[in-house]
Amino acid sequence: MFIAFLNIIRWKELLYFIFLLFLFKFCFLYGCGFKTTLSFLDLSILSLSTTFIIGTGYLTNYYKRKQGKKNVFPLDKIKTSVIFFSISGISLGVLLSFKINKPYYSFIFLCCLIATLIYANNTKKKTFLNSIGRAFLKPFIILVVLWFDSPMNLNTSQWDLFFKLQSIAIVYVIISFLSNFYREIIIDINKINYDYVRKNTTLPVILGRNRAKSTALIIVVTVSIIILYFSITYIKNKILLLAIFFLGTVPELFIIYLLMNASSSNNYKFIYRVSNIAYLLAIFS
C-alpha cells in the first residue's frame, strides 16, 4: 500500500524537483561565486514546501478521479493525506518567509496551493491544456529559485554576470517546457486508443496521430535549433561547447530520426525512454 501511495504522489517527479532546486543553486548560482539569500536549511524548507504543495495536487486529482471506482489506496486516507500535505506545505512556506524576513512571501505559497487545488479539482479527464500545465511544471521550479534565492551585494561586474545567467535561465525554461511538451505528446500518441475510449481531449485525439506526430517533430527541431544557436552564439569555451553539443543537440537529433520513422506503439515507447535520457543529459550539459 505504501508503494501505491508513492506512485499516486509521483515520488520520482518530486525527487526530481528537489534535485533540480539544489542543482540550480549550487551549480548555477554558487558556481558563479554569488552569495545568495537562502542557506542550505532554507533551500531544504523551500524544497519540502514545494514538494508538499505539488503532492497535494496529485492526491486531490486522484481523489476526484477515483470516486465511485475501484482504488488501489483508500480514499479516506487520501483525503487525510491532502489535508496533511496542504497544512505542511503552507506551514513550511510561512516559516521560510518569516525566516528570510519576507513575510509577504507567505501569500505566494498560499496562492500556489489554491491554484494547485483548483487545477486538480477540475482535471478529472486528460486534456490538451493539462499536458501544457504538466510541461510547464518542471521549468517553473527554476523560476521559484530565482524568486526566493536571488544573489546579494552584487557589484557592477556581478550584476552583468547575473543578467547573463538570468538570460540563460529563461532559455532553459523555454527549452525545458518545449521538451516536456513534446514528451507529453509522445505519451498521448501511444495512448490514443485509450484516450478515445475515455473521451480524453488530448492533442493526438484532437489532431489525429499523424498531425500530433508532426507537431512533436516540429517542437523537437525547434529545441535543437535553439540549443545549437544558443551554444554557438554565447559559449566561447570549446570544451563546454562540445559538451553541450554532444549532450544537448546530438540526442535531440537522434529523437528527430526516431520520430520520423516511428509507426508502432513500441516505437513511441522507445522514443519516450530515449527522450527521458536526453532530458537528463541536457540538464547536466
Tab-separated table of C-alpha atoms in Angstrom:
chain	number	residue	atom	x	y	z
A	1	MET	CA	0.000	0.000	0.000
A	2	PHE	CA	2.892	2.353	0.734
A	3	ILE	CA	4.253	1.774	-2.787
A	4	ALA	CA	0.808	2.616	-4.187
A	5	PHE	CA	0.789	5.891	-2.235
A	6	LEU	CA	4.243	6.807	-3.544
A	7	ASN	CA	3.057	6.187	-7.086
A	8	ILE	CA	-0.013	8.394	-6.532
A	9	ILE	CA	2.133	11.349	-5.449
A	10	ARG	CA	4.589	10.553	-8.285
A	11	TRP	CA	7.570	10.347	-5.965
A	12	LYS	CA	10.084	10.169	-8.803
A	13	GLU	CA	8.936	13.539	-10.120
A	14	LEU	CA	9.006	15.045	-6.621
A	15	LEU	CA	12.583	13.834	-6.101
A	16	TYR	CA	13.456	15.304	-9.493
A	17	PHE	CA	12.058	18.692	-8.417
A	18	ILE	CA	14.169	18.663	-5.254
A	19	PHE	CA	17.253	17.613	-7.228
A	20	LEU	CA	16.678	20.433	-9.714
A	21	LEU	CA	16.367	23.045	-6.959
A	22	PHE	CA	19.671	22.085	-5.370
A	23	LEU	CA	21.405	21.628	-8.728
A	24	PHE	CA	20.409	25.108	-9.873
A	25	LYS	CA	21.518	26.740	-6.627
A	26	PHE	CA	24.865	25.031	-6.093
A	27	CYS	CA	25.965	24.603	-9.720
A	28	PHE	CA	24.435	27.701	-11.244
A	29	LEU	CA	24.442	30.373	-8.519
A	30	TYR	CA	27.157	29.207	-6.109
A	31	GLY	CA	29.234	28.016	-9.057
A	32	CYS	CA	29.470	31.610	-10.266
A	33	GLY	CA	30.532	32.880	-6.837
A	34	PHE	CA	27.260	34.516	-5.786
A	35	LYS	CA	26.249	34.865	-2.160
A	36	THR	CA	22.522	34.144	-2.141
A	37	THR	CA	19.575	34.698	0.171
A	38	LEU	CA	18.842	31.089	1.110
A	39	SER	CA	21.074	28.868	3.198
A	40	PHE	CA	21.171	25.095	2.791
A	41	LEU	CA	18.498	24.790	5.501
A	42	ASP	CA	16.346	27.464	3.841
A	43	LEU	CA	16.526	25.701	0.484
A	44	SER	CA	15.606	22.416	2.182
A	45	ILE	CA	12.496	24.073	3.662
A	46	LEU	CA	11.606	25.534	0.261
A	47	SER	CA	12.057	22.129	-1.361
A	48	LEU	CA	9.825	20.395	1.187
A	49	SER	CA	7.141	23.099	0.967
A	50	THR	CA	7.102	22.908	-2.841
A	51	THR	CA	7.017	19.104	-2.718
A	52	PHE	CA	4.062	19.056	-0.316
A	53	ILE	CA	2.103	21.551	-2.447
A	54	ILE	CA	2.717	19.612	-5.668
A	55	GLY	CA	1.904	16.361	-3.856
A	56	THR	CA	-1.373	17.924	-2.707
A	57	GLY	CA	-2.310	18.426	-6.341
A	58	TYR	CA	-1.579	14.808	-7.270
A	59	LEU	CA	-3.527	13.472	-4.273
A	60	THR	CA	-6.519	15.762	-4.907
A	61	ASN	CA	-6.646	14.780	-8.558
A	62	TYR	CA	-6.521	11.080	-7.644
A	63	TYR	CA	-9.336	11.566	-5.114
A	64	LYS	CA	-11.573	13.304	-7.668
A	65	ARG	CA	-10.902	10.770	-10.441
A	66	LYS	CA	-11.360	7.643	-8.329
A	67	GLN	CA	-14.618	8.430	-6.549
A	68	GLY	CA	-17.018	5.543	-7.068
A	69	LYS	CA	-14.337	3.404	-8.705
A	70	LYS	CA	-12.035	0.605	-7.621
A	71	ASN	CA	-8.980	2.063	-5.905
A	72	VAL	CA	-5.516	0.816	-5.012
A	73	PHE	CA	-5.479	3.151	-1.997
A	74	PRO	CA	-8.405	4.007	0.367
A	75	LEU	CA	-9.977	7.374	-0.483
A	76	ASP	CA	-10.486	8.305	3.172
A	77	LYS	CA	-6.721	8.076	3.689
A	78	ILE	CA	-6.180	10.106	0.509
A	79	LYS	CA	-8.434	12.833	1.930
A	80	THR	CA	-6.469	12.834	5.185
A	81	SER	CA	-3.216	12.993	3.220
A	82	VAL	CA	-4.478	16.002	1.229
A	83	ILE	CA	-5.130	17.876	4.475
A	84	PHE	CA	-1.728	16.907	5.892
A	85	PHE	CA	0.154	17.835	2.706
A	86	SER	CA	-1.697	21.165	2.417
A	87	ILE	CA	-1.042	22.216	6.014
A	88	SER	CA	2.598	21.079	5.815
A	89	GLY	CA	3.224	22.931	2.547
A	90	ILE	CA	1.725	26.205	3.795
A	91	SER	CA	3.322	25.959	7.251
A	92	LEU	CA	6.808	25.402	5.815
A	93	GLY	CA	6.256	28.227	3.309
A	94	VAL	CA	5.221	30.653	6.038
A	95	LEU	CA	8.159	29.530	8.213
A	96	LEU	CA	10.598	30.184	5.369
A	97	SER	CA	9.043	33.575	4.569
A	98	PHE	CA	9.479	34.817	8.140
A	99	LYS	CA	12.914	33.204	8.425
A	100	ILE	CA	14.264	35.231	5.479
A	101	ASN	CA	12.438	38.382	6.695
A	102	LYS	CA	9.984	38.460	3.795
A	103	PRO	CA	6.656	37.544	5.426
A	104	TYR	CA	4.684	38.702	2.367
A	105	TYR	CA	6.142	35.700	0.501
A	106	SER	CA	3.646	33.630	2.508
A	107	PHE	CA	0.977	34.752	0.048
A	108	ILE	CA	2.963	33.160	-2.799
A	109	PHE	CA	2.712	29.754	-1.113
A	110	LEU	CA	-0.976	30.304	-0.348
A	111	CYS	CA	-1.733	31.299	-3.961
A	112	CYS	CA	0.241	28.322	-5.280
A	113	LEU	CA	-1.716	25.940	-3.043
A	114	ILE	CA	-5.075	27.437	-4.051
A	115	ALA	CA	-4.129	27.291	-7.756
A	116	THR	CA	-2.980	23.675	-7.335
A	117	LEU	CA	-6.237	22.645	-5.662
A	118	ILE	CA	-8.366	24.407	-8.291
A	119	TYR	CA	-6.370	22.808	-11.101
A	120	ALA	CA	-6.506	19.330	-9.539
A	121	ASN	CA	-10.246	19.573	-8.857
A	122	ASN	CA	-11.040	20.488	-12.447
A	123	THR	CA	-8.899	17.957	-14.325
A	124	LYS	CA	-10.755	14.667	-13.973
A	125	LYS	CA	-10.031	13.898	-17.632
A	126	LYS	CA	-6.780	14.310	-19.507
A	127	THR	CA	-6.866	17.266	-21.895
A	128	PHE	CA	-4.555	19.228	-24.136
A	129	LEU	CA	-4.377	22.020	-21.535
A	130	ASN	CA	-3.402	19.507	-18.838
A	131	SER	CA	-0.422	18.478	-20.949
A	132	ILE	CA	0.679	22.110	-21.241
A	133	GLY	CA	0.363	22.547	-17.469
A	134	ARG	CA	2.445	19.457	-16.705
A	135	ALA	CA	5.052	20.510	-19.271
A	136	PHE	CA	5.464	23.884	-17.551
A	137	LEU	CA	5.653	22.488	-14.007
A	138	LYS	CA	9.290	21.344	-14.138
A	139	PRO	CA	10.830	24.538	-15.575
A	140	PHE	CA	8.661	26.519	-13.144
A	141	ILE	CA	10.937	25.219	-10.366
A	142	ILE	CA	13.798	27.305	-11.807
A	143	LEU	CA	11.671	30.438	-11.536
A	144	VAL	CA	10.912	29.568	-7.901
A	145	VAL	CA	14.646	29.501	-7.109
A	146	LEU	CA	15.209	32.847	-8.853
A	147	TRP	CA	12.356	34.417	-6.882
A	148	PHE	CA	13.492	33.190	-3.499
A	149	ASP	CA	17.260	32.847	-3.831
A	150	SER	CA	18.425	35.997	-5.576
A	151	PRO	CA	22.111	36.973	-5.132
A	152	MET	CA	23.031	39.651	-2.579
A	153	ASN	CA	25.522	42.548	-2.505
A	154	LEU	CA	26.384	42.448	-6.193
A	155	ASN	CA	28.959	44.766	-7.715
A	156	THR	CA	28.757	46.049	-11.289
A	157	SER	CA	30.534	43.098	-12.914
A	158	GLN	CA	28.478	40.626	-10.902
A	159	TRP	CA	25.262	42.336	-11.998
A	160	ASP	CA	26.343	41.888	-15.621
A	161	LEU	CA	27.067	38.223	-14.970
A	162	PHE	CA	23.777	37.719	-13.143
A	163	PHE	CA	21.895	39.327	-16.034
A	164	LYS	CA	23.505	36.812	-18.396
A	165	LEU	CA	22.641	33.964	-16.027
A	166	GLN	CA	19.031	35.124	-15.954
A	167	SER	CA	19.001	35.060	-19.749
A	168	ILE	CA	20.398	31.510	-19.676
A	169	ALA	CA	17.746	30.531	-17.128
A	170	ILE	CA	14.967	31.909	-19.352
A	171	VAL	CA	16.338	29.972	-22.343
A	172	TYR	CA	16.473	26.847	-20.175
A	173	VAL	CA	12.850	27.355	-19.082
A	174	ILE	CA	11.734	27.651	-22.714
A	175	ILE	CA	13.733	24.590	-23.800
A	176	SER	CA	12.572	22.592	-20.797
A	177	PHE	CA	8.928	23.482	-21.441
A	178	LEU	CA	9.137	22.523	-25.112
A	179	SER	CA	10.997	19.285	-24.290
A	180	ASN	CA	8.430	18.261	-21.694
A	181	PHE	CA	5.592	19.197	-24.039
A	182	TYR	CA	6.740	17.001	-26.907
A	183	ARG	CA	7.306	14.166	-24.417
A	184	GLU	CA	3.685	14.574	-23.282
A	185	ILE	CA	2.592	14.387	-26.930
A	186	ILE	CA	4.585	11.176	-27.427
A	187	ILE	CA	2.894	9.632	-24.376
A	188	ASP	CA	-0.525	10.671	-25.666
A	189	ILE	CA	0.150	9.290	-29.148
A	190	ASN	CA	0.978	5.941	-27.593
A	191	LYS	CA	-2.254	6.027	-25.539
A	192	ILE	CA	-4.522	7.466	-28.237
A	193	ASN	CA	-6.867	4.450	-28.343
A	194	TYR	CA	-7.309	4.544	-24.553
A	195	ASP	CA	-7.991	8.296	-24.691
A	196	TYR	CA	-10.589	7.823	-27.437
A	197	VAL	CA	-12.467	5.359	-25.251
A	198	ARG	CA	-12.196	7.636	-22.200
A	199	LYS	CA	-13.134	10.693	-24.296
A	200	ASN	CA	-9.966	12.499	-23.230
A	201	THR	CA	-9.266	15.540	-25.411
A	202	THR	CA	-5.503	15.152	-25.802
A	203	LEU	CA	-3.649	16.649	-28.763
A	204	PRO	CA	-3.483	13.328	-30.718
A	205	VAL	CA	-7.238	12.879	-30.204
A	206	ILE	CA	-7.903	16.430	-31.450
A	207	LEU	CA	-5.492	16.444	-34.398
A	208	GLY	CA	-5.051	12.746	-35.124
A	209	ARG	CA	-1.967	10.564	-34.699
A	210	ASN	CA	-0.054	11.798	-37.762
A	211	ARG	CA	-0.589	15.516	-37.142
A	212	ALA	CA	0.328	15.102	-33.465
A	213	LYS	CA	3.492	13.309	-34.553
A	214	SER	CA	4.291	16.195	-36.935
A	215	THR	CA	3.705	18.687	-34.099
A	216	ALA	CA	6.085	16.792	-31.817
A	217	LEU	CA	8.633	16.664	-34.632
A	218	ILE	CA	8.427	20.430	-35.188
A	219	ILE	CA	8.931	21.040	-31.460
A	220	VAL	CA	11.996	18.760	-31.307
A	221	VAL	CA	13.513	20.504	-34.344
A	222	THR	CA	12.827	23.889	-32.698
A	223	VAL	CA	14.519	22.750	-29.485
A	224	SER	CA	17.550	21.522	-31.431
A	225	ILE	CA	17.853	24.838	-33.289
A	226	ILE	CA	17.571	26.854	-30.049
A	227	ILE	CA	20.243	24.764	-28.316
A	228	LEU	CA	22.581	24.933	-31.308
A	229	TYR	CA	22.093	28.690	-31.844
A	230	PHE	CA	22.491	29.498	-28.161
A	231	SER	CA	25.638	27.377	-27.875
A	232	ILE	CA	27.364	28.863	-30.918
A	233	THR	CA	26.364	32.442	-30.048
A	234	TYR	CA	27.124	32.598	-26.324
A	235	ILE	CA	29.509	29.762	-25.436
A	236	LYS	CA	33.144	30.645	-26.087
A	237	ASN	CA	34.773	27.747	-24.261
A	238	LYS	CA	35.327	24.984	-26.825
A	239	ILE	CA	35.171	22.155	-24.284
A	240	LEU	CA	31.877	23.436	-22.891
A	241	LEU	CA	30.588	23.963	-26.430
A	242	LEU	CA	31.390	20.354	-27.339
A	243	ALA	CA	29.762	19.114	-24.119
A	244	ILE	CA	26.537	20.994	-24.895
A	245	PHE	CA	26.599	19.796	-28.495
A	246	PHE	CA	27.067	16.114	-27.654
A	247	LEU	CA	24.857	16.079	-24.555
A	248	GLY	CA	22.204	18.505	-25.793
A	249	THR	CA	21.999	18.607	-29.579
A	250	VAL	CA	23.006	15.081	-30.644
A	251	PRO	CA	20.338	13.327	-28.513
A	252	GLU	CA	17.685	15.655	-29.959
A	253	LEU	CA	18.834	14.824	-33.498
A	254	PHE	CA	18.534	11.126	-32.645
A	255	ILE	CA	14.989	11.707	-31.381
A	256	ILE	CA	14.152	13.505	-34.644
A	257	TYR	CA	15.348	10.448	-36.577
A	258	LEU	CA	13.308	8.095	-34.370
A	259	LEU	CA	10.162	10.229	-34.665
A	260	MET	CA	10.409	10.406	-38.440
A	261	ASN	CA	10.442	6.607	-38.588
A	262	ALA	CA	8.007	5.867	-35.745
A	263	SER	CA	4.895	3.872	-36.648
A	264	SER	CA	4.098	1.463	-33.809
A	265	SER	CA	3.374	1.647	-30.102
A	266	ASN	CA	6.761	0.099	-29.292
A	267	ASN	CA	8.459	2.805	-31.366
A	268	TYR	CA	6.835	5.556	-29.320
A	269	LYS	CA	7.613	3.814	-26.040
A	270	PHE	CA	11.279	3.631	-27.076
A	271	ILE	CA	11.283	7.296	-28.127
A	272	TYR	CA	9.865	8.281	-24.741
A	273	ARG	CA	12.608	6.357	-22.913
A	274	VAL	CA	15.247	7.975	-25.124
A	275	SER	CA	13.726	11.422	-24.508
A	276	ASN	CA	13.993	10.867	-20.740
A	277	ILE	CA	17.712	10.121	-21.107
A	278	ALA	CA	18.137	13.110	-23.450
A	279	TYR	CA	16.397	15.385	-20.942
A	280	LEU	CA	18.728	14.224	-18.150
A	281	LEU	CA	21.814	14.699	-20.335
A	282	ALA	CA	20.658	18.200	-21.269
A	283	ILE	CA	20.417	19.150	-17.587
A	284	PHE	CA	23.990	18.027	-16.919
A	285	SER	CA	25.265	19.771	-20.053
